[in-house]
């Protein structure tokens, strides 16, 4: 990783910026999955609450109030999930384009697996290497991603990486 960018950033700093981008993609995917699971739980809870309205007893967990509360929460979660899914779809297309430009297939696999929410242990298993080797592959993959990742992610980490004569202010 001793290679430097045109801006003079070391391999370590380029890897750091690329890691921020990949981890952003990972967090989008994990957030969308978490909301989807919560939405499914709310939907099944609404069905259970509906069944409870038929039974005797009272309290906030029973009756029509429980059903209306769960239906409202389900609607909120549905809207949140749709927004997360739209953001993920939009950014995933750009991420896939960037990955396609990374020359090494092992690097592409490591970056894609990490962005898809895999742990480094799982990445190592997919690459058929030790976890320590997977970390090393990941560091080289991040450096390879640097030159093809979206400009705004390079700027976010290092404001001096914009091309000469371009003002983003």
Coordinates of N, CA, C and O in Angstrom, one line a residue:
X1 N 0.8 -1.2 0.0 CA 0.0 0.0 0.0 C 0.9 1.3 0.0 O 0.4 2.3 0.4
X2 N 2.1 1.2 -0.5 CA 2.9 2.4 -0.5 C 2.6 3.3 -1.6 O 3.1 4.4 -1.7
X3 N 1.8 2.9 -2.5 CA 1.4 3.7 -3.7 C 0.7 5.0 -3.3 O -0.2 4.9 -2.4
X4 N 1.0 6.1 -3.9 CA 0.4 7.4 -3.5 C -0.5 7.8 -4.7 O -0.3 7.4 -5.8
X5 N -1.6 8.5 -4.3 CA -2.5 9.1 -5.3 C -1.9 10.3 -6.0 O -0.8 10.8 -5.5
X6 N -2.5 10.8 -7.0 CA -2.0 12.0 -7.7 C -2.0 13.2 -6.8 O -1.3 14.1 -6.9
X7 N -2.9 13.1 -5.7 CA -2.9 14.2 -4.8 C -1.9 14.1 -3.7 O -1.8 14.9 -2.8
X8 N -1.2 13.0 -3.7 CA -0.1 12.7 -2.7 C -0.6 11.9 -1.5 O 0.1 11.8 -0.5
X9 N -1.8 11.4 -1.5 CA -2.3 10.6 -0.4 C -1.7 9.2 -0.4 O -1.5 8.6 -1.4
X10 N -1.3 8.8 0.8 CA -0.7 7.4 0.9 C -1.8 6.4 0.7 O -3.0 6.7 0.7
X11 N -1.4 5.1 0.5 CA -2.3 4.0 0.4 C -3.2 3.9 1.6 O -4.4 3.6 1.5
X12 N -2.6 4.2 2.8 CA -3.4 4.1 4.0 C -4.5 5.1 4.0 O -5.7 4.8 4.4
X13 N -4.3 6.4 3.6 CA -5.3 7.4 3.6 C -6.3 7.1 2.5 O -7.5 7.4 2.7
X14 N -5.9 6.6 1.3 CA -6.9 6.2 0.3 C -7.8 5.1 0.8 O -9.0 5.1 0.5
X15 N -7.2 4.1 1.4 CA -8.0 3.0 2.0 C -9.0 3.5 3.0 O -10.1 3.0 3.0
X16 N -8.6 4.5 3.8 CA -9.5 5.0 4.8 C -10.7 5.7 4.2 O -11.8 5.4 4.6
X17 N -10.5 6.4 3.1 CA -11.6 7.1 2.4 C -12.5 6.1 1.7 O -13.7 6.2 1.8
X18 N -11.9 5.1 1.1 CA -12.7 4.0 0.4 C -13.5 3.2 1.5 O -14.6 2.8 1.2
X19 N -12.8 2.9 2.6 CA -13.5 2.2 3.7 C -14.8 3.0 4.1 O -15.8 2.4 4.4
X20 N -14.7 4.3 4.2 CA -15.8 5.1 4.6 C -17.0 4.9 3.6 O -18.1 4.8 4.0
X21 N -16.6 4.8 2.3 CA -17.7 4.6 1.3 C -18.3 3.2 1.4 O -19.5 3.1 1.4
X22 N -17.5 2.2 1.5 CA -18.0 0.8 1.6 C -18.8 0.7 2.9 O -19.9 0.1 2.9
X23 N -18.3 1.2 4.0 CA -19.1 1.1 5.3 C -20.4 1.9 5.2 O -21.4 1.5 5.8
X24 N -20.4 3.0 4.4 CA -21.7 3.7 4.2 C -22.7 2.8 3.5 O -23.9 2.7 3.9
X25 N -22.2 2.1 2.4 CA -23.1 1.2 1.7 C -23.6 0.1 2.6 O -24.7 -0.3 2.6
X26 N -22.7 -0.4 3.4 CA -23.0 -1.5 4.4 C -24.0 -1.0 5.4 O -25.0 -1.8 5.6
X27 N -23.9 0.2 5.9 CA -24.9 0.7 6.8 C -26.2 0.9 6.2 O -27.3 0.6 6.8
X28 N -26.3 1.3 4.9 CA -27.6 1.5 4.2 C -28.3 0.1 4.1 O -29.4 0.0 4.4
X29 N -27.5 -0.9 3.7 CA -28.1 -2.2 3.5 C -28.5 -2.8 4.9 O -29.6 -3.4 4.9
X30 N -27.7 -2.7 5.9 CA -28.1 -3.2 7.2 C -29.3 -2.5 7.8 O -30.2 -3.1 8.4
X31 N -29.4 -1.1 7.6 CA -30.5 -0.4 8.1 C -31.8 -0.8 7.4 O -32.8 -1.0 8.0
X32 N -31.7 -1.0 6.1 CA -32.9 -1.4 5.3 C -33.3 -2.8 5.8 O -34.5 -3.0 5.9
X33 N -32.4 -3.7 6.0 CA -32.8 -5.0 6.5 C -33.4 -5.0 7.8 O -34.3 -5.7 8.1
X34 N -32.9 -4.1 8.7 CA -33.4 -4.0 10.1 C -34.8 -3.5 10.1 O -35.7 -4.0 10.8
X35 N -35.1 -2.5 9.2 CA -36.4 -1.9 9.1 C -37.4 -2.9 8.5 O -38.5 -3.1 9.0
X36 N -36.9 -3.7 7.5 CA -37.7 -4.7 6.9 C -38.1 -5.8 8.0 O -39.3 -6.2 8.0
X37 N -37.2 -6.2 8.8 CA -37.5 -7.2 9.9 C -38.5 -6.6 10.9 O -39.4 -7.3 11.3
X38 N -38.3 -5.3 11.3 CA -39.2 -4.7 12.2 C -40.6 -4.6 11.6 O -41.6 -4.8 12.2
X39 N -40.6 -4.2 10.3 CA -41.9 -4.1 9.6 C -42.6 -5.5 9.6 O -43.8 -5.6 9.8
X40 N -41.9 -6.6 9.3 CA -42.5 -7.9 9.3 C -43.0 -8.3 10.7 O -44.1 -8.8 10.8
X41 N -42.3 -7.9 11.7 CA -42.7 -8.2 13.1 C -44.0 -7.4 13.4 O -44.9 -7.9 14.0
X42 N -44.0 -6.1 12.9 CA -45.2 -5.3 13.2 C -46.4 -5.9 12.5 O -47.5 -5.9 13.0
X43 N -46.2 -6.3 11.2 CA -47.3 -6.9 10.5 C -47.8 -8.2 11.2 O -49.0 -8.3 11.3
X44 N -47.0 -9.0 11.7 CA -47.4 -10.2 12.3 C -48.0 -9.9 13.7 O -49.0 -10.5 14.1
X45 N -47.5 -8.8 14.3 CA -48.1 -8.3 15.6 C -49.5 -7.8 15.4 O -50.4 -8.0 16.2
X46 N -49.7 -7.2 14.2 CA -51.1 -6.6 13.9 C -52.1 -7.8 13.8 O -53.2 -7.7 14.2
X47 N -51.6 -8.9 13.2 CA -52.5 -10.0 13.0 C -52.8 -10.6 14.4 O -54.0 -10.9 14.7
X48 N -51.8 -10.7 15.3 CA -52.0 -11.2 16.6 C -53.0 -10.3 17.4 O -53.8 -10.8 18.1
X49 N -52.7 -9.0 17.3 CA -53.6 -8.0 18.0 C -55.0 -8.1 17.5 O -56.0 -8.0 18.3
X50 N -55.2 -8.3 16.3 CA -56.5 -8.5 15.7 C -57.2 -9.7 16.3 O -58.4 -9.7 16.7
X51 N -56.5 -10.8 16.5 CA -57.0 -12.0 17.1 C -57.4 -11.7 18.6 O -58.4 -12.2 19.1
X52 N -56.6 -10.9 19.3 CA -56.9 -10.6 20.7 C -58.1 -9.7 20.8 O -58.7 -9.7 21.9
X53 N -58.5 -9.0 19.8 CA -59.7 -8.2 20.0 C -61.0 -9.0 20.2 O -61.9 -8.6 20.7
X54 N -60.9 -10.2 19.7 CA -62.0 -11.1 19.9 C -62.1 -11.7 21.3 O -63.2 -12.2 21.7
X55 N -61.0 -11.7 22.0 CA -61.0 -12.3 23.3 C -61.4 -11.3 24.4 O -61.4 -10.1 24.2
X56 N -61.7 -11.9 25.6 CA -62.1 -11.0 26.7 C -60.9 -10.4 27.3 O -59.8 -10.9 27.2
X57 N -61.1 -9.4 28.1 CA -60.0 -8.8 28.9 C -59.8 -7.4 28.4 O -60.4 -7.0 27.4
X58 N -59.0 -6.7 29.0 CA -58.8 -5.3 28.7 C -57.3 -4.9 28.7 O -56.4 -5.7 28.8
X59 N -57.1 -3.6 28.7 CA -55.7 -3.1 28.8 C -55.2 -2.6 27.4 O -55.9 -2.9 26.4
X60 N -54.1 -1.9 27.4 CA -53.7 -1.3 26.2 C -53.1 -2.3 25.2 O -53.0 -2.0 24.0
X61 N -52.8 -3.5 25.6 CA -52.3 -4.5 24.7 C -53.4 -5.3 24.0 O -53.2 -6.1 23.1
X62 N -54.6 -5.0 24.4 CA -55.8 -5.7 23.8 C -56.8 -4.8 23.2 O -56.8 -3.6 23.5
X63 N -57.6 -5.3 22.3 CA -58.7 -4.5 21.8 C -58.3 -3.7 20.6 O -57.2 -3.8 20.0
X64 N -59.2 -2.8 20.2 CA -59.1 -2.0 19.0 C -57.9 -1.1 19.1 O -57.3 -0.8 18.1
X65 N -57.6 -0.5 20.3 CA -56.5 0.4 20.5 C -55.2 -0.3 20.1 O -54.4 0.4 19.4
X66 N -55.0 -1.5 20.5 CA -53.8 -2.2 20.1 C -53.7 -2.4 18.6 O -52.7 -2.2 18.0
X67 N -54.8 -2.7 18.0 CA -54.8 -2.9 16.5 C -54.5 -1.6 15.8 O -53.7 -1.6 14.9
X68 N -55.2 -0.5 16.2 CA -54.9 0.8 15.6 C -53.5 1.2 15.8 O -52.9 1.8 14.9
X69 N -53.0 1.0 17.0 CA -51.6 1.4 17.3 C -50.6 0.6 16.4 O -49.7 1.2 15.8
X70 N -50.8 -0.7 16.3 CA -50.0 -1.5 15.4 C -50.1 -1.2 13.9 O -49.1 -1.2 13.2
X71 N -51.3 -0.9 13.5 CA -51.5 -0.5 12.1 C -50.8 0.8 11.8 O -50.1 0.9 10.8
X72 N -50.9 1.7 12.7 CA -50.2 3.0 12.5 C -48.7 2.8 12.5 O -48.0 3.4 11.6
X73 N -48.2 2.0 13.4 CA -46.7 1.7 13.4 C -46.3 1.0 12.2 O -45.2 1.3 11.6
X74 N -47.1 0.1 11.7 CA -46.8 -0.6 10.5 C -46.7 0.3 9.3 O -45.8 0.2 8.5
X75 N -47.6 1.3 9.2 CA -47.6 2.3 8.1 C -46.4 3.1 8.2 O -45.7 3.4 7.2
X76 N -46.0 3.5 9.4 CA -44.7 4.3 9.6 C -43.5 3.5 9.1 O -42.6 4.0 8.4
X77 N -43.4 2.2 9.6 CA -42.3 1.4 9.2 C -42.3 1.1 7.7 O -41.2 1.1 7.0
X78 N -43.5 1.0 7.1 CA -43.6 0.8 5.6 C -43.0 2.0 4.9 O -42.2 1.8 3.9
X79 N -43.3 3.2 5.3 CA -42.8 4.4 4.7 C -41.3 4.5 4.9 O -40.6 4.9 4.0
X80 N -40.8 4.2 6.1 CA -39.4 4.2 6.4 C -38.7 3.2 5.5 O -37.6 3.5 4.9
X81 N -39.2 2.0 5.4 CA -38.6 1.0 4.6 C -38.5 1.4 3.1 O -37.5 1.2 2.5
X82 N -39.6 1.9 2.6 CA -39.6 2.3 1.2 C -38.6 3.4 1.0 O -37.9 3.4 -0.1
X83 N -38.4 4.4 1.9 CA -37.4 5.4 1.7 C -36.0 4.8 1.8 O -35.1 5.1 0.9
X84 N -35.7 3.9 2.7 CA -34.4 3.3 2.8 C -34.1 2.4 1.6 O -33.0 2.4 1.1
X85 N -35.1 1.7 1.1 CA -34.9 0.8 -0.1 C -34.6 1.7 -1.3 O -33.8 1.3 -2.1
X86 N -35.3 2.8 -1.4 CA -35.0 3.7 -2.6 C -33.6 4.3 -2.5 O -32.9 4.3 -3.5
X87 N -33.2 4.7 -1.3 CA -31.8 5.2 -1.2 C -30.8 4.2 -1.5 O -29.8 4.4 -2.2
X88 N -31.1 3.0 -1.0 CA -30.1 1.9 -1.2 C -30.1 1.5 -2.7 O -29.0 1.3 -3.2
X89 N -31.2 1.4 -3.3 CA -31.2 1.1 -4.8 C -30.4 2.1 -5.6 O -29.6 1.8 -6.5
X90 N -30.6 3.4 -5.3 CA -29.9 4.5 -6.0 C -28.4 4.4 -5.8 O -27.7 4.4 -6.8
X91 N -28.0 4.2 -4.6 CA -26.6 4.2 -4.3 C -25.9 2.8 -4.7 O -24.8 2.8 -5.0
X92 N -26.7 1.8 -4.6 CA -26.2 0.5 -5.0 C -25.8 0.4 -6.5 O -24.8 -0.2 -6.9
X93 N -26.6 1.0 -7.3 CA -26.3 1.1 -8.8 C -24.9 1.7 -9.0 O -24.1 1.2 -9.8
X94 N -24.7 2.8 -8.3 CA -23.4 3.5 -8.5 C -22.2 2.6 -7.9 O -21.2 2.5 -8.5
X95 N -22.5 2.0 -6.8 CA -21.5 1.2 -6.1 C -21.1 0.0 -7.0 O -19.9 -0.3 -7.2
X96 N -22.1 -0.6 -7.7 CA -21.8 -1.8 -8.6 C -21.0 -1.3 -9.8 O -20.1 -2.0 -10.2
X97 N -21.3 -0.1 -10.3 CA -20.5 0.5 -11.4 C -19.1 0.6 -10.9 O -18.1 0.3 -11.7
X98 N -18.9 1.1 -9.7 CA -17.5 1.3 -9.2 C -16.8 -0.1 -9.1 O -15.6 -0.2 -9.4
X99 N -17.5 -1.0 -8.5 CA -16.9 -2.4 -8.3 C -16.5 -3.0 -9.7 O -15.5 -3.7 -9.7
X100 N -17.3 -2.8 -10.7 CA -17.0 -3.3 -12.0 C -15.7 -2.8 -12.5 O -15.0 -3.5 -13.3
X101 N -15.3 -1.6 -12.1 CA -14.0 -1.0 -12.5 C -12.8 -1.5 -11.7 O -11.7 -1.2 -12.0
X102 N -13.0 -2.2 -10.6 CA -11.9 -2.7 -9.8 C -11.4 -3.9 -10.5 O -12.1 -4.9 -10.7
X103 N -10.1 -3.9 -10.8 CA -9.6 -5.0 -11.7 C -9.5 -6.4 -11.1 O -9.7 -7.4 -11.8
X104 N -9.2 -6.5 -9.8 CA -9.0 -7.8 -9.2 C -10.3 -8.4 -8.7 O -11.0 -7.8 -7.9
X105 N -10.7 -9.6 -9.2 CA -11.9 -10.3 -8.8 C -12.0 -10.5 -7.2 O -13.1 -10.4 -6.7
X106 N -10.9 -10.8 -6.6 CA -10.9 -11.0 -5.2 C -11.2 -9.7 -4.4 O -11.9 -9.7 -3.4
X107 N -10.7 -8.6 -5.0 CA -11.0 -7.3 -4.4 C -12.5 -7.0 -4.5 O -13.1 -6.5 -3.6
X108 N -13.0 -7.3 -5.7 CA -14.4 -7.0 -6.0 C -15.3 -7.9 -5.0 O -16.2 -7.4 -4.5
X109 N -14.9 -9.1 -4.8 CA -15.7 -10.0 -4.0 C -15.6 -9.5 -2.5 O -16.7 -9.5 -1.8
X110 N -14.4 -9.1 -2.1 CA -14.3 -8.7 -0.7 C -15.1 -7.4 -0.5 O -15.8 -7.2 0.5
X111 N -15.0 -6.4 -1.4 CA -15.7 -5.2 -1.3 C -17.3 -5.4 -1.3 O -18.0 -4.8 -0.5
X112 N -17.7 -6.2 -2.2 CA -19.1 -6.5 -2.4 C -19.7 -7.2 -1.1 O -20.7 -6.9 -0.6
X113 N -18.9 -8.2 -0.6 CA -19.4 -8.9 0.6 C -19.5 -8.0 1.8 O -20.4 -8.0 2.5
X114 N -18.5 -7.1 1.9 CA -18.5 -6.2 3.0 C -19.6 -5.2 2.9 O -20.3 -5.0 3.9
X115 N -19.8 -4.7 1.7 CA -21.0 -3.8 1.5 C -22.3 -4.4 1.7 O -23.3 -3.8 2.1
X116 N -22.4 -5.7 1.5 CA -23.6 -6.5 1.7 C -23.8 -6.9 3.2 O -24.8 -7.7 3.4
X117 N -23.0 -6.4 4.1 CA -23.2 -6.7 5.5 C -22.4 -7.8 6.1 O -22.6 -8.2 7.2
X118 N -21.6 -8.4 5.3 CA -20.8 -9.6 5.8 C -19.7 -9.1 6.8 O -19.2 -8.0 6.7
X119 N -19.4 -10.0 7.8 CA -18.3 -9.7 8.7 C -17.0 -10.1 8.0 O -17.1 -10.8 6.9
X120 N -15.9 -9.7 8.5 CA -14.6 -10.1 7.9 C -14.4 -11.6 8.0 O -13.8 -12.2 7.1
X121 N -15.0 -12.2 9.0 CA -14.9 -13.7 9.1 C -15.6 -14.3 7.9 O -15.1 -15.3 7.3
X122 N -16.8 -13.8 7.6 CA -17.6 -14.3 6.5 C -16.9 -14.0 5.1 O -16.9 -14.8 4.2
X123 N -16.3 -12.8 5.0 CA -15.5 -12.5 3.8 C -14.4 -13.4 3.6 O -14.1 -13.9 2.5
X124 N -13.7 -13.8 4.7 CA -12.5 -14.7 4.7 C -13.0 -16.1 4.2 O -12.4 -16.7 3.3
X125 N -14.2 -16.5 4.7 CA -14.7 -17.8 4.2 C -15.0 -17.8 2.7 O -14.7 -18.8 2.0
X126 N -15.6 -16.7 2.2 CA -15.9 -16.6 0.8 C -14.6 -16.5 0.0 O -14.7 -17.0 -1.2
X127 N -13.6 -15.9 0.5 CA -12.3 -15.9 -0.3 C -11.5 -17.1 -0.1 O -10.4 -17.3 -0.7
X128 N -11.9 -18.0 0.9 CA -11.1 -19.2 1.2 C -9.7 -18.8 1.7 O -8.7 -19.5 1.3
X129 N -9.7 -17.9 2.6 CA -8.4 -17.4 3.2 C -8.6 -17.2 4.7 O -9.8 -17.3 5.2
X130 N -7.6 -17.0 5.4 CA -7.7 -16.7 6.9 C -8.3 -15.3 7.0 O -8.3 -14.5 6.1
X131 N -8.8 -15.1 8.2 CA -9.4 -13.7 8.5 C -8.4 -12.6 8.4 O -8.6 -11.6 7.8
X132 N -7.2 -12.9 8.8 CA -6.1 -11.9 8.7 C -5.8 -11.6 7.2 O -5.6 -10.5 6.8
X133 N -5.8 -12.7 6.4 CA -5.5 -12.5 5.0 C -6.7 -11.7 4.3 O -6.5 -10.9 3.4
X134 N -7.9 -11.9 4.8 CA -9.1 -11.2 4.3 C -8.9 -9.7 4.6 O -9.3 -8.8 3.8
X135 N -8.4 -9.4 5.8 CA -8.2 -8.0 6.1 C -7.2 -7.3 5.2 O -7.3 -6.2 4.7
X136 N -6.1 -8.1 4.9 CA -5.1 -7.6 4.0 C -5.7 -7.4 2.6 O -5.4 -6.4 1.9
X137 N -6.4 -8.4 2.1 CA -7.1 -8.2 0.8 C -8.0 -7.0 0.8 O -8.0 -6.2 -0.1
X138 N -8.7 -6.8 1.9 CA -9.6 -5.7 2.0 C -8.9 -4.4 1.9 O -9.3 -3.4 1.3
X139 N -7.7 -4.2 2.6 CA -6.9 -3.0 2.5 C -6.5 -2.7 1.1 O -6.6 -1.6 0.7
X140 N -6.0 -3.7 0.4 CA -5.6 -3.5 -1.0 C -6.9 -3.2 -1.9 O -6.8 -2.4 -2.8
X141 N -8.0 -3.8 -1.6 CA -9.2 -3.6 -2.3 C -9.7 -2.1 -2.1 O -10.1 -1.5 -3.1
X142 N -9.6 -1.6 -0.9 CA -10.0 -0.2 -0.6 C -9.1 0.7 -1.5 O -9.6 1.7 -2.0
X143 N -7.8 0.4 -1.5 CA -6.9 1.3 -2.3 C -7.3 1.3 -3.8 O -7.3 2.3 -4.5
X144 N -7.6 0.1 -4.3 CA -8.0 -0.1 -5.7 C -9.4 0.6 -5.9 O -9.6 1.2 -7.0
X145 N -10.2 0.7 -5.0 CA -11.5 1.3 -5.1 C -11.4 2.9 -5.1 O -12.2 3.5 -5.8
X146 N -10.4 3.4 -4.5 CA -10.2 4.8 -4.4 C -10.3 5.5 -5.7 O -11.0 6.5 -5.8
X147 N -9.6 5.1 -6.7 CA -9.6 5.8 -8.0 C -10.9 5.7 -8.8 O -11.1 6.6 -9.7
X148 N -11.8 4.8 -8.5 CA -13.0 4.7 -9.2 C -14.3 5.0 -8.4 O -15.4 5.1 -8.9
X149 N -14.1 5.3 -7.1 CA -15.3 5.6 -6.3 C -15.7 7.0 -6.6 O -15.0 7.9 -7.1
X150 N -17.0 7.3 -6.2 CA -17.5 8.7 -6.5 C -16.7 9.8 -5.9 O -16.2 9.7 -4.7
X151 N -16.6 10.8 -6.6 CA -15.7 12.0 -6.2 C -16.2 12.5 -4.8 O -15.3 12.9 -4.0
X152 N -17.5 12.6 -4.6 CA -17.9 13.2 -3.3 C -17.4 12.4 -2.1 O -17.2 13.0 -1.1
X153 N -17.2 11.1 -2.3 CA -16.6 10.4 -1.1 C -15.1 10.6 -0.9 O -14.7 10.7 0.2
X154 N -14.4 10.9 -2.0 CA -13.0 11.3 -1.9 C -12.9 12.7 -1.3 O -12.1 12.9 -0.4
X155 N -13.8 13.6 -1.7 CA -13.8 14.9 -1.1 C -14.2 14.9 0.3 O -13.7 15.7 1.1
X156 N -15.1 14.1 0.7 CA -15.6 14.0 2.1 C -14.4 13.7 3.0 O -14.3 14.3 4.1
X157 N -13.6 12.8 2.6 CA -12.5 12.4 3.4 C -11.3 13.3 3.3 O -10.6 13.6 4.2
X158 N -11.1 13.8 2.0 CA -9.9 14.7 1.8 C -10.4 15.8 0.8 O -10.4 15.6 -0.4
X159 N -10.7 17.0 1.3 CA -11.2 18.1 0.5 C -10.2 18.5 -0.6 O -10.6 19.1 -1.6
X160 N -8.9 18.2 -0.5 CA -7.9 18.6 -1.5 C -7.9 17.7 -2.7 O -7.0 17.9 -3.6
X161 N -8.7 16.7 -2.8 CA -8.6 15.7 -3.9 C -9.4 16.1 -5.1 O -9.5 15.4 -6.1
X162 N -10.0 17.3 -5.1 CA -10.8 17.7 -6.3 C -9.8 18.1 -7.5 O -8.7 18.5 -7.2
X163 N -10.3 17.9 -8.7 CA -9.4 18.2 -9.8 C -9.1 19.7 -9.9 O -9.9 20.5 -9.4
X164 N -7.9 20.0 -10.4 CA -7.5 21.4 -10.6 C -8.5 22.2 -11.4 O -9.1 21.7 -12.4
X165 N -8.8 23.4 -10.9 CA -9.8 24.3 -11.6 C -11.2 24.0 -11.3 O -12.1 24.7 -11.9
X166 N -11.6 23.1 -10.5 CA -13.0 22.7 -10.2 C -13.3 23.3 -8.8 O -12.5 23.0 -7.8
X167 N -14.3 24.1 -8.7 CA -14.7 24.6 -7.4 C -16.1 24.1 -7.0 O -17.1 24.3 -7.7
X168 N -16.2 23.3 -5.9 CA -17.5 22.7 -5.5 C -18.2 23.5 -4.5 O -19.3 23.2 -4.1
X169 N -17.7 24.6 -4.1 CA -18.3 25.4 -3.1 C -19.6 26.0 -3.5 O -20.0 26.2 -4.6

